[in-house]
Amino acid sequence: MEDMRKNILSFKPGRSVFQSPSRNRNDALQELLLTMQSSEATDMNMLKDLQCSVEYRKEHNQFSKQLAELGNLHEGIKLKMAKLQKCLVVQAVESVIYEKLNAFHMAIAEVNNWQEDIRCHTSVRRILPWARDSMMRLHFLSKFLDDARNEKGGAILNPILVYLPHGNNKIHELFLELFNKAAIPMIQMIWHWVVRGALNDPYDEFFVQYNSDCTMDEWHEQFVLRKDFLPSVINSSLGKLITATGKVMNFLNKYYPEKCSEIIEKRKNLYDFQEFSFPLLVNKEDEFQHYIKDIYTENSSIFLKMLEEKYMLSSFFKNIHDFFFLSQGHFARHFMISMYSEYSKSVNDVSLNHLNSLLASAIGEMMTMKSSDRIFNEVIVHLNTPTEKDTVADVFTLKYQMSPPLNQMFETFEISYRKIFRFLWSKNHVSYLLSNCWRSLRGLLRTKNLTEDLSYNLKRVYLFNNQLMQFTYQLDFYMIYEIVDRWWQTFMLCYKESNDIEEVLCSHAKMLSSILTGTLQKKHQAEVSIQLRHIVILISEIEELITNIYYFINNQNFSFEDSSLIFSAKVDVLLNTAETAVNKFSSFLKSCRHIHGLLAVYERINFNDYYKRDNDKTEKPLPKPTNVYTIKESTSG
C-alpha cells in the first residue's frame, strides 16, 4: 500500500487535466473513485452521465474511461463468481478473489484519504499507473472465471495452470496463490481416499465417484474414475493409481478392519499439509506419484495376503479350473447320460428345477470325499437366453457360484467362465455322440444276414465316424492342453509372483480372453464358430441316421414305404456334406500359419488317406451294391 502511495505521489503530470481551473480537481477525482467501485459502472456508456460538473480535456477522456473500467471489471467478477458451480475448490478460489477485491476497495479508500490531505496532490493521472496494474489483475481474473464457469472440482485447477507460467511476476504470483489455495480441498480429498478408503466429497467434485447403482461387481464398478474432473497435473495413469489405492483400503476396511486401523494410524502424518502439499504434483521428480505408488504396493500386498489367508484365493482359482474341466471325464459322461432324454427337447418343455435335480443326482453319485469335491457344491444349471426354437442343447451350461468378497472382484468374469465351460462341454458332448455312434456301428456290423447294400453303407458311415473321432481328438488335445491349460499355468505363475491385486486381475482377464480366442469364440471368429456348429449338427444327423438303421434292423415290425428317403442316397448326401464341412474347417486350420498351435492341429489331423482316396489309384473303394432299400425315418431314440 505504501509503495502504491509513493508511485502515485511521484508521478508528475505535464499539464492540468481539467479545462476549467475553477473546478476542484478533488471533486472530479472523488467522482471517478466512486465510479471505479460502483455497481452502476458496469456499462461504460454511463460514464457520460456522471454527476460531476467538471469537464475534462478531450485528450484525458481515455484516462477517465480506463479508471471507470475498473468498476466494470470489479462488478463483472462478482457476477461471474456467483455463476460458478458450488464446491470446495470453488470456495477456496472465491476466498482468494474476494481477498483481492477487498484489497482493491482498501486501496481506493486510501486514495480518498490521500486526496483529503492538503499535502497530497492526487490526480487522475497520478493514480492511472496503479489503476492499470489493478486493471490487469482483474482482467486476468475475469478471463479465468470465464474459463472455469462450467468446471467443477479438480478441473477448476486447469485454467489456473494455464495462467500460472505468465511472464508478469505479479500475474504469476496471483495465480500461484490461487493454485495453492484451491488445491488444498483437492489434496485433502485425495489423502482421505488413499489413507482411509472413504470419500469425503459433499459436493460430488472429486475425480473418484461412488456408483450407487452397483450391486455385484463392486471392485470394478463401485468406485469409478471421472477423467473430466482430473486436474491436468494428474494424468490418467496416476488417476487410476489413486482410484485403485483407495479401493484396496475400502475393501480392507470392510473385510480386514483390524489391519486397516493399523495402516491408518501409521499414515496419520500424511495429513500434515505443510509437508505433503499439492505443489508436489508439479514436482518434476514425480514425488507425489512415488508416494501413491508406495502406498498402493504396500496395501495391495496386505490385501492379497488377506484374500489368501481368510478367503482362500488359491482354492478359488483351483475351483474355477476344476469347473472348466467338469465338462470332461466321468462326471461329464455320467451327467450327459442323465441329460440325454432332455437334451433335444425345447427349452420351454423342460424346467430348470428338473435339470438341477438331474445335476444333483449326478453329483451325488460321483462325489466321494466332500473335502476334495467341494467344486460340486458350487455349481448349478444355467440356461442362456433362448430363442423361440432353441433346444436345451442350444442354451445349456453350468454356472459357478461365488461368495463374498471374491464375487465382488470376479463376478465380472462370470460370463467368460460359462462360455469356456460350454465350449468344452459341447466339444466333449460331440465326442460322446461319436463314441456312441462307433459302439452302435460296431454292433450293427456284427449283425448276421445284413443285406449287401446295408453292409456297404454301414461301413461307409463307420469309416467316416472314425475320421470324425480322429478330428475331434486332435481338437480336444489342442484346446485342453495347448490353450486352456497353457494359459492357466501362465496365469497361476503370475499370481504366485505378484503382490499387486490389479496385476492379478488383469492377468486373469488376459488368460480368459486368450482362452476364448484360442477356442474360436471371439466375435471376429464368428464364421469359424458357425463352421464348427455346422459340423456338430451333421454329427447329430449321423447319430440319428444310425438310430434309424438300428430300429430298421432290430424291429421286425418297422414299416417303410417307397416314398421314404432312400437310405443309400441319405448316406451319400450326409457324408458328402459332412466331408465338405470338415474339409472346409481343415482348410481354415491350414491358413492359420500365424497361429502355430492351429497349424499343428491341421498337421496332426490324419485326413490324408480319406480325402486323397479319389487320387490314390492303389486304394480300392468299397464295392457298391446294386440293390437299394428305402427306410422310413424314425423320430424316436
XYZ file of C-alpha atoms in Angstrom:
637
model
C 0.000 0.000 0.000
C 2.827 2.409 0.855
C 4.520 1.564 -2.473
C 1.315 2.417 -4.264
C 1.155 5.767 -2.391
C 4.732 6.612 -3.377
C 4.088 5.717 -7.020
C 1.030 7.941 -7.148
C 2.757 10.925 -5.484
C 5.918 10.628 -7.568
C 4.022 10.817 -10.846
C 4.079 14.415 -12.205
C 1.561 15.279 -14.929
C 2.710 17.574 -17.706
C -0.396 19.803 -17.601
C -3.750 20.185 -15.971
C -6.370 17.551 -16.608
C -9.257 19.960 -16.400
C -10.331 22.628 -18.860
C -11.637 24.897 -16.149
C -9.171 25.619 -13.352
C -12.081 26.965 -11.257
C -13.317 23.445 -10.654
C -11.897 21.461 -7.760
C -9.859 18.537 -9.047
C -10.622 16.622 -5.865
C -14.340 16.690 -6.730
C -13.604 15.132 -10.105
C -11.307 12.508 -8.641
C -13.869 11.670 -5.975
C -16.428 11.134 -8.712
C -14.089 8.758 -10.571
C -13.160 6.823 -7.435
C -16.837 6.193 -6.751
C -17.270 5.059 -10.348
C -14.317 2.651 -10.052
C -16.120 0.670 -7.346
C -19.740 1.317 -8.282
C -22.088 -1.408 -9.432
C -23.581 1.168 -11.787
C -20.316 1.352 -13.696
C -20.850 -1.966 -15.451
C -21.887 -0.095 -18.597
C -19.084 2.137 -19.861
C -21.579 4.405 -21.652
C -22.849 5.535 -18.258
C -19.616 7.468 -17.889
C -21.302 10.277 -19.803
C -23.954 10.618 -17.099
C -21.598 11.080 -14.171
C -22.995 13.577 -11.737
C -19.977 15.807 -11.938
C -19.842 19.293 -13.441
C -16.133 19.048 -14.151
C -15.354 18.986 -17.846
C -12.255 17.002 -18.855
C -9.840 17.913 -21.526
C -10.532 15.768 -24.585
C -7.076 14.227 -24.518
C -7.722 12.966 -20.984
C -11.055 11.283 -21.656
C -9.231 7.986 -22.189
C -7.747 8.184 -18.683
C -11.209 8.535 -17.236
C -12.606 5.632 -19.183
C -9.766 3.357 -18.139
C -10.296 4.211 -14.497
C -14.048 3.718 -14.762
C -13.496 0.318 -16.424
C -12.195 -0.948 -13.093
C -15.730 -0.679 -11.763
C -16.987 -2.715 -14.671
C -14.388 -5.457 -14.082
C -14.995 -5.409 -10.351
C -18.749 -5.875 -10.715
C -18.335 -8.440 -13.512
C -16.045 -10.601 -11.377
C -18.609 -10.724 -8.582
C -21.332 -11.724 -11.031
C -19.153 -14.439 -12.596
C -18.236 -15.894 -9.218
C -21.925 -16.209 -8.404
C -22.347 -18.404 -11.505
C -19.606 -20.900 -10.591
C -20.691 -24.391 -9.561
C -20.583 -24.704 -5.803
C -17.886 -26.968 -4.433
C -14.967 -26.886 -2.005
C -12.425 -25.923 -4.672
C -14.637 -23.023 -5.785
C -14.956 -21.862 -2.189
C -11.162 -21.764 -1.934
C -10.949 -19.812 -5.209
C -13.600 -17.349 -4.050
C -11.761 -16.715 -0.793
C -8.650 -15.592 -2.700
C -10.575 -13.464 -5.204
C -12.662 -11.759 -2.518
C -9.451 -11.024 -0.677
C -8.117 -9.304 -3.810
C -11.353 -7.345 -4.256
C -11.222 -6.221 -0.638
C -7.652 -5.080 -1.167
C -8.876 -3.111 -4.190
C -11.503 -1.364 -2.044
C -8.917 -0.624 0.627
C -6.633 0.917 -1.979
C -9.413 3.202 -3.213
C -10.215 4.178 0.357
C -6.564 5.014 0.874
C -6.589 7.215 -2.226
C -9.618 9.003 -0.796
C -7.687 9.665 2.381
C -4.708 10.963 0.439
C -6.721 13.422 -1.622
C -8.190 14.921 1.544
C -4.673 15.588 2.757
C -3.742 19.064 1.515
C -0.166 17.923 1.185
C -1.061 15.256 -1.367
C -1.716 16.487 -4.877
C -3.506 13.313 -6.058
C -4.938 13.481 -9.559
C -6.388 11.251 -12.271
C -3.037 10.999 -13.999
C -1.278 10.217 -10.742
C -3.455 7.159 -9.937
C -3.516 5.835 -13.514
C -0.340 3.637 -13.204
C -1.743 1.971 -10.098
C -5.143 1.601 -11.772
C -3.628 -0.064 -14.816
C -1.855 -2.608 -12.618
C -5.113 -3.393 -10.782
C -6.992 -3.486 -14.063
C -4.591 -6.088 -15.473
C -5.064 -8.347 -12.459
C -8.838 -8.030 -12.552
C -8.809 -8.636 -16.288
C -6.952 -11.960 -15.879
C -9.208 -12.969 -13.005
C -12.215 -12.268 -15.208
C -10.799 -14.432 -18.020
C -10.043 -17.214 -15.547
C -13.633 -17.136 -14.259
C -14.907 -17.384 -17.834
C -12.771 -20.491 -18.381
C -13.831 -22.067 -15.068
C -17.534 -21.340 -15.443
C -18.543 -24.907 -16.391
C -15.841 -26.728 -14.433
C -16.004 -28.442 -11.082
C -13.575 -29.917 -8.584
C -10.064 -30.600 -9.797
C -10.939 -29.425 -13.309
C -11.062 -25.832 -11.979
C -7.315 -26.056 -11.432
C -6.725 -26.448 -15.175
C -7.465 -22.794 -16.135
C -5.307 -21.697 -13.193
C -2.444 -23.791 -14.540
C -2.852 -22.118 -17.941
C -2.074 -18.669 -16.479
C 0.456 -19.867 -13.902
C 3.554 -19.609 -16.153
C 2.725 -15.969 -17.114
C 5.780 -13.778 -17.685
C 4.480 -10.954 -15.497
C 5.591 -11.722 -11.946
C 2.505 -10.147 -10.395
C 0.163 -12.266 -12.527
C 2.253 -15.350 -11.803
C 2.115 -14.705 -8.058
C -1.644 -14.105 -8.233
C -2.351 -17.452 -9.904
C 0.205 -19.287 -7.782
C -1.706 -18.086 -4.734
C -4.952 -19.229 -6.354
C -3.420 -22.620 -7.190
C -2.076 -23.277 -3.702
C -5.326 -22.240 -2.049
C -7.659 -24.086 -4.429
C -5.548 -27.233 -4.259
C -5.967 -27.726 -0.509
C -9.500 -29.227 -0.691
C -8.373 -31.499 -3.522
C -5.338 -32.826 -1.668
C -7.478 -33.349 1.432
C -9.900 -35.489 -0.561
C -7.024 -37.441 -2.131
C -5.378 -38.242 1.198
C -8.709 -39.115 2.812
C -9.423 -41.556 -0.017
C -5.926 -43.025 -0.181
C -5.391 -43.359 3.581
C -8.903 -44.242 4.781
C -10.508 -45.725 1.687
C -13.511 -43.419 2.095
C -14.840 -40.497 0.075
C -15.140 -37.089 1.723
C -16.960 -35.383 -1.129
C -20.033 -33.378 -0.039
C -20.310 -31.539 -3.390
C -19.627 -34.514 -5.708
C -16.494 -32.873 -7.117
C -13.787 -35.493 -6.502
C -12.469 -37.359 -9.532
C -13.280 -40.683 -7.827
C -17.037 -41.219 -7.759
C -19.174 -43.679 -5.830
C -21.545 -45.600 -8.102
C -24.700 -46.236 -6.095
C -26.195 -48.382 -8.884
C -23.528 -51.063 -8.460
C -24.814 -54.182 -6.697
C -22.416 -57.030 -7.525
C -19.206 -56.100 -9.326
C -18.070 -53.752 -6.586
C -14.360 -53.875 -7.336
C -14.670 -52.719 -10.943
C -17.783 -50.550 -10.832
C -18.495 -49.268 -7.314
C -15.782 -46.602 -7.490
C -15.087 -45.108 -10.899
C -12.544 -42.584 -12.170
C -14.022 -39.447 -13.745
C -11.310 -38.209 -16.088
C -13.153 -34.933 -16.742
C -12.633 -33.994 -13.093
C -8.872 -34.570 -13.126
C -6.523 -31.576 -12.950
C -4.028 -31.673 -15.794
C -1.143 -32.276 -13.377
C -2.703 -35.663 -12.546
C -2.510 -37.794 -15.672
C -4.850 -40.682 -16.367
C -2.457 -43.366 -15.106
C -1.919 -41.533 -11.806
C -5.677 -41.065 -11.502
C -6.177 -44.816 -11.948
C -3.470 -45.493 -9.364
C -5.158 -43.195 -6.822
C -8.507 -44.874 -7.535
C -7.042 -48.366 -7.091
C -5.217 -47.384 -3.885
C -8.428 -46.154 -2.299
C -10.338 -49.239 -3.474
C -7.845 -51.507 -1.732
C -8.237 -49.546 1.512
C -12.023 -49.586 1.134
C -12.057 -53.381 0.860
C -9.580 -53.758 3.721
C -11.860 -51.591 5.826
C -14.783 -53.920 5.070
C -13.129 -57.306 5.384
C -9.977 -56.724 7.463
C -10.823 -53.757 9.752
C -8.250 -54.592 12.410
C -5.394 -54.311 9.919
C -6.952 -51.258 8.298
C -6.916 -49.350 11.601
C -3.230 -50.131 11.983
C -2.474 -48.799 8.487
C -4.442 -45.573 9.070
C -2.618 -44.911 12.338
C 0.697 -45.436 10.580
C -0.099 -42.846 7.886
C -1.512 -40.064 10.023
C 1.446 -37.876 9.102
C 0.120 -37.590 5.544
C -2.464 -35.126 6.838
C 0.334 -32.649 7.559
C -0.287 -30.365 4.591
C 2.845 -28.360 5.221
C 4.909 -31.366 4.185
C 2.552 -33.122 1.769
C 1.071 -30.138 -0.044
C -0.396 -30.136 -3.518
C 2.609 -28.496 -5.216
C 4.137 -31.968 -5.036
C 2.058 -32.603 -8.144
C 4.118 -30.196 -10.230
C 7.357 -31.667 -8.972
C 9.382 -32.853 -11.958
C 10.701 -35.825 -9.982
C 7.131 -37.225 -9.662
C 7.475 -37.222 -5.891
C 3.709 -37.307 -5.386
C 3.300 -40.300 -7.695
C 6.023 -42.162 -5.803
C 4.145 -41.580 -2.530
C 0.945 -43.016 -4.005
C 2.763 -45.940 -5.640
C 4.471 -46.914 -2.386
C 1.165 -46.789 -0.515
C -0.575 -48.853 -3.187
C 2.160 -51.503 -3.308
C 2.114 -51.996 0.455
C -1.685 -52.045 0.699
C -2.084 -54.386 -2.257
C 0.375 -56.857 -0.769
C -1.590 -56.845 2.500
C -4.835 -57.218 0.565
C -3.649 -60.255 -1.419
C -2.351 -61.866 1.753
C -5.743 -61.293 3.390
C -7.581 -62.849 0.417
C -5.288 -65.852 0.536
C -5.442 -66.448 4.285
C -9.056 -65.543 5.075
C -10.831 -66.296 1.794
C -8.576 -68.952 0.180
C -7.949 -67.208 -3.129
C -5.734 -70.050 -4.407
C -8.530 -72.528 -3.716
C -10.930 -70.261 -5.577
C -8.695 -70.310 -8.659
C -8.374 -74.090 -8.393
C -12.164 -74.379 -8.252
C -12.514 -72.262 -11.393
C -10.005 -74.525 -13.145
C -11.890 -77.615 -11.959
C -15.159 -76.013 -13.052
C -13.870 -75.756 -16.617
C -12.950 -79.431 -16.583
C -16.228 -80.644 -15.116
C -17.099 -80.843 -18.800
C -14.556 -83.673 -19.125
C -14.153 -87.090 -17.546
C -16.501 -89.397 -15.644
C -18.777 -86.724 -14.197
C -19.420 -85.203 -17.621
C -20.159 -88.604 -19.165
C -22.462 -89.566 -16.297
C -24.342 -86.261 -16.447
C -24.644 -86.473 -20.245
C -26.312 -89.862 -19.877
C -28.752 -88.353 -17.359
C -29.408 -85.413 -19.682
C -29.719 -87.456 -22.882
C -33.507 -87.594 -22.969
C -33.805 -83.859 -22.181
C -31.120 -82.546 -24.489
C -33.167 -82.431 -27.681
C -36.315 -81.032 -26.052
C -37.473 -77.453 -26.441
C -36.355 -75.124 -23.666
C -39.990 -74.338 -22.908
C -40.728 -78.021 -22.249
C -38.050 -78.527 -19.586
C -37.968 -76.826 -16.185
C -34.755 -75.507 -14.707
C -35.584 -77.218 -11.401
C -35.741 -80.579 -13.169
C -32.317 -80.044 -14.740
C -30.885 -79.023 -11.362
C -32.321 -82.195 -9.835
C -30.549 -84.234 -12.533
C -27.349 -82.357 -11.731
C -27.756 -83.019 -8.001
C -28.345 -86.699 -8.702
C -25.238 -86.916 -10.888
C -23.181 -85.092 -8.267
C -24.483 -87.353 -5.504
C -23.400 -90.453 -7.395
C -19.993 -89.039 -8.304
C -18.910 -87.465 -5.007
C -16.502 -89.480 -2.896
C -14.788 -87.197 -0.372
C -16.540 -83.903 0.290
C -13.309 -82.094 1.083
C -11.803 -82.891 -2.315
C -15.054 -82.432 -4.255
C -16.025 -79.009 -2.979
C -16.461 -77.756 -6.524
C -19.644 -79.844 -6.810
C -21.286 -77.732 -4.102
C -20.771 -74.516 -6.054
C -22.348 -75.326 -9.443
C -25.909 -75.012 -10.724
C -27.546 -75.422 -14.124
C -27.805 -72.216 -16.128
C -29.756 -71.714 -19.353
C -28.585 -68.890 -21.583
C -31.254 -66.602 -23.009
C -33.129 -68.811 -25.515
C -34.828 -68.013 -28.795
C -38.170 -69.466 -29.790
C -36.782 -72.599 -31.476
C -33.863 -73.337 -29.134
C -33.486 -76.733 -27.525
C -31.861 -77.459 -24.179
C -28.667 -78.364 -26.053
C -28.522 -74.850 -27.529
C -28.586 -72.975 -24.218
C -27.389 -75.417 -21.553
C -24.367 -74.643 -19.391
C -23.300 -74.727 -15.751
C -22.670 -71.708 -13.538
C -20.106 -71.435 -10.749
C -21.486 -69.605 -7.702
C -19.049 -67.261 -5.959
C -19.214 -65.927 -2.412
C -18.130 -62.517 -0.973
C -15.737 -60.821 -1.208
C -14.338 -62.766 -4.174
C -17.567 -62.415 -6.135
C -17.176 -58.625 -5.970
C -13.910 -58.868 -7.894
C -14.514 -61.866 -10.166
C -18.242 -61.646 -10.928
C -17.361 -59.588 -13.991
C -15.686 -62.701 -15.471
C -18.671 -64.988 -14.853
C -19.899 -64.871 -18.457
C -16.425 -65.852 -19.688
C -16.383 -68.775 -17.241
C -19.688 -70.019 -18.652
C -18.553 -69.571 -22.256
C -15.419 -71.637 -21.685
C -17.317 -74.355 -19.829
C -19.993 -74.506 -22.516
C -17.425 -74.807 -25.297
C -15.576 -77.639 -23.552
C -18.875 -79.304 -22.670
C -20.134 -79.103 -26.269
C -16.840 -80.451 -27.564
C -16.995 -83.361 -25.133
C -20.648 -83.956 -25.989
C -19.668 -84.351 -29.639
C -17.037 -86.892 -28.614
C -19.709 -88.653 -26.571
C -22.049 -88.815 -29.587
C -19.278 -90.137 -31.830
C -18.372 -92.791 -29.260
C -21.998 -93.878 -29.121
C -22.102 -93.999 -32.914
C -18.915 -96.055 -33.017
C -20.277 -98.501 -30.457
C -23.615 -98.804 -32.268
C -21.936 -99.263 -35.645
C -19.639 -101.961 -34.280
C -22.668 -103.815 -33.020
C -24.597 -103.384 -36.248
C -21.702 -104.581 -38.394
C -21.636 -107.816 -36.366
C -25.283 -108.421 -37.143
C -25.785 -111.540 -39.247
C -27.555 -111.665 -42.568
C -27.100 -107.972 -43.396
C -28.004 -107.139 -46.944
C -25.173 -106.162 -49.224
C -26.244 -102.550 -49.648
C -26.883 -102.075 -45.925
C -23.482 -103.535 -45.014
C -21.830 -101.287 -47.582
C -23.451 -98.112 -46.258
C -22.789 -99.053 -42.633
C -19.102 -99.417 -43.462
C -19.124 -96.006 -45.134
C -20.661 -94.407 -42.066
C -18.313 -96.337 -39.778
C -15.252 -95.163 -41.708
C -16.316 -91.534 -41.670
C -17.238 -91.755 -37.980
C -13.684 -92.895 -37.249
C -12.322 -89.941 -39.181
C -14.522 -87.550 -37.212
C -13.329 -89.118 -33.955
C -9.738 -88.524 -35.023
C -10.662 -84.930 -35.890
C -12.299 -84.273 -32.500
C -9.497 -85.966 -30.555
C -6.894 -83.703 -32.125
C -9.027 -80.614 -31.486
C -9.569 -81.846 -27.951
C -5.847 -82.187 -27.347
C -5.182 -78.721 -28.775
C -7.974 -76.943 -26.893
C -7.286 -78.509 -23.499
C -3.504 -78.706 -23.348
C -2.292 -76.013 -25.722
C -4.971 -73.419 -24.950
C -6.783 -73.856 -21.636
C -4.052 -75.497 -19.595
C -1.224 -73.473 -21.092
C -2.844 -70.097 -20.389
C -3.993 -71.253 -16.978
C -0.461 -72.207 -15.959
C 0.799 -68.839 -17.215
C -1.783 -67.042 -15.100
C -1.038 -69.069 -11.960
C 2.667 -68.298 -12.332
C 1.849 -64.579 -12.473
C -0.414 -64.886 -9.431
C 2.242 -66.592 -7.323
C 4.860 -63.968 -8.178
C 2.672 -60.854 -7.917
C 1.949 -58.555 -4.968
C -0.407 -56.363 -6.995
C -4.131 -57.197 -6.972
C -4.748 -55.177 -10.144
C -1.975 -57.089 -11.894
C -3.587 -60.369 -10.828
C -6.985 -59.256 -12.123
C -5.505 -58.048 -15.427
C -3.608 -61.312 -15.839
C -6.792 -63.251 -15.083
C -8.706 -61.242 -17.698
C -5.927 -61.792 -20.253
C -5.971 -65.527 -19.552
C -9.732 -65.750 -20.145
C -9.514 -63.611 -23.289
C -6.712 -65.802 -24.672
C -8.697 -68.976 -23.976
C -11.782 -67.541 -25.686
C -9.645 -66.549 -28.678
C -7.931 -69.935 -28.797
C -11.284 -71.730 -28.676
C -12.566 -69.545 -31.538
C -15.276 -67.769 -29.540
C -14.487 -64.109 -30.181
C -16.801 -62.012 -32.359
C -14.294 -61.746 -35.202
C -14.206 -65.560 -35.304
C -17.962 -65.925 -35.792
C -17.603 -67.527 -39.233
C -15.325 -70.247 -37.861
C -17.713 -70.870 -34.963
C -20.524 -71.336 -37.482
C -18.399 -73.924 -39.302
C -17.871 -75.858 -36.076
C -21.554 -75.594 -35.247
C -22.407 -76.988 -38.685
C -20.119 -79.963 -38.082
C -21.829 -80.622 -34.725
C -25.265 -80.584 -36.391
C -24.056 -83.047 -39.031
C -22.731 -85.366 -36.326
C -26.156 -85.257 -34.667
C -27.714 -86.212 -38.010
C -25.280 -89.100 -38.340
C -26.338 -90.303 -34.891
C -30.000 -90.054 -35.908
C -29.252 -91.978 -39.098
C -27.584 -94.778 -37.145
C -30.541 -94.867 -34.766
C -32.874 -95.320 -37.728
C -30.721 -98.177 -39.026
C -30.783 -99.777 -35.599
C -34.568 -99.673 -35.467
C -34.810 -100.974 -39.010
C -32.643 -103.990 -38.253
C -33.889 -104.825 -34.747
C -37.583 -104.001 -35.067
C -39.259 -106.628 -37.222
C -42.438 -104.571 -37.339
C -40.667 -101.418 -38.522
C -42.601 -100.068 -41.510
C -41.016 -98.452 -44.535
C -42.504 -97.095 -47.712
C -41.299 -96.387 -51.225
C -41.854 -92.649 -50.650
C -39.446 -92.616 -47.746
C -35.907 -91.339 -48.105
C -33.633 -93.798 -49.839
C -31.098 -94.919 -47.298
C -28.183 -95.002 -49.700
C -28.988 -91.542 -51.030
C -29.331 -90.271 -47.477
C -25.884 -91.616 -46.636
C -24.418 -90.084 -49.795
C -25.812 -86.647 -49.068
C -24.972 -86.686 -45.378
C -21.414 -87.948 -45.721
C -20.620 -85.636 -48.619
C -21.965 -82.671 -46.680
C -20.054 -83.634 -43.543
C -16.876 -84.266 -45.527
C -17.155 -80.847 -47.167
C -17.737 -79.139 -43.814
C -14.774 -80.826 -42.133
C -12.566 -80.198 -45.144
C -13.529 -76.511 -45.087
C -12.636 -76.235 -41.416
C -9.399 -78.095 -42.049
C -8.548 -75.548 -44.749
C -9.108 -72.807 -42.200
C -6.658 -74.506 -39.846
C -4.106 -74.722 -42.634
C -4.455 -70.978 -43.278
C -3.575 -70.129 -39.652
C 0.171 -70.003 -40.207
C 0.455 -67.155 -37.701
C -1.050 -69.422 -35.007
C 1.376 -72.304 -34.597
C -0.998 -74.338 -32.442
C -3.806 -74.368 -35.011
C -1.376 -75.183 -37.809
C -0.102 -78.083 -35.715
C -3.683 -79.298 -35.284
C -4.072 -79.365 -39.051
C -0.860 -81.338 -39.443
C -1.918 -83.834 -36.767
C -5.396 -84.488 -38.175
C -4.908 -87.594 -40.276
C -7.440 -86.993 -43.009
C -4.989 -87.528 -45.847
C -5.990 -91.086 -46.734
C -9.658 -90.230 -46.628
C -9.540 -87.033 -48.675
C -6.998 -88.293 -51.202
C -8.841 -91.520 -51.871
C -10.028 -90.357 -55.302
C -6.446 -89.578 -56.334
C -4.911 -92.730 -54.910
C -5.117 -95.416 -57.610
C -3.678 -98.062 -55.313
C -6.593 -97.862 -52.899
C -9.673 -99.810 -53.906
C -13.021 -98.258 -52.996
C -15.698 -100.275 -51.272
C -17.806 -102.250 -53.761
C -21.159 -100.598 -54.338
C -24.227 -102.857 -54.161
C -26.928 -102.998 -56.791
C -29.952 -103.337 -54.505
C -31.338 -100.313 -52.712
C -33.720 -100.334 -49.768
C -35.878 -97.463 -48.574
C -36.178 -96.692 -44.902
C -38.775 -94.625 -43.106
C -37.019 -92.224 -40.732
C -37.753 -92.750 -37.073
C -38.196 -89.865 -34.654
C -37.503 -91.990 -31.593
C -34.166 -92.567 -29.917
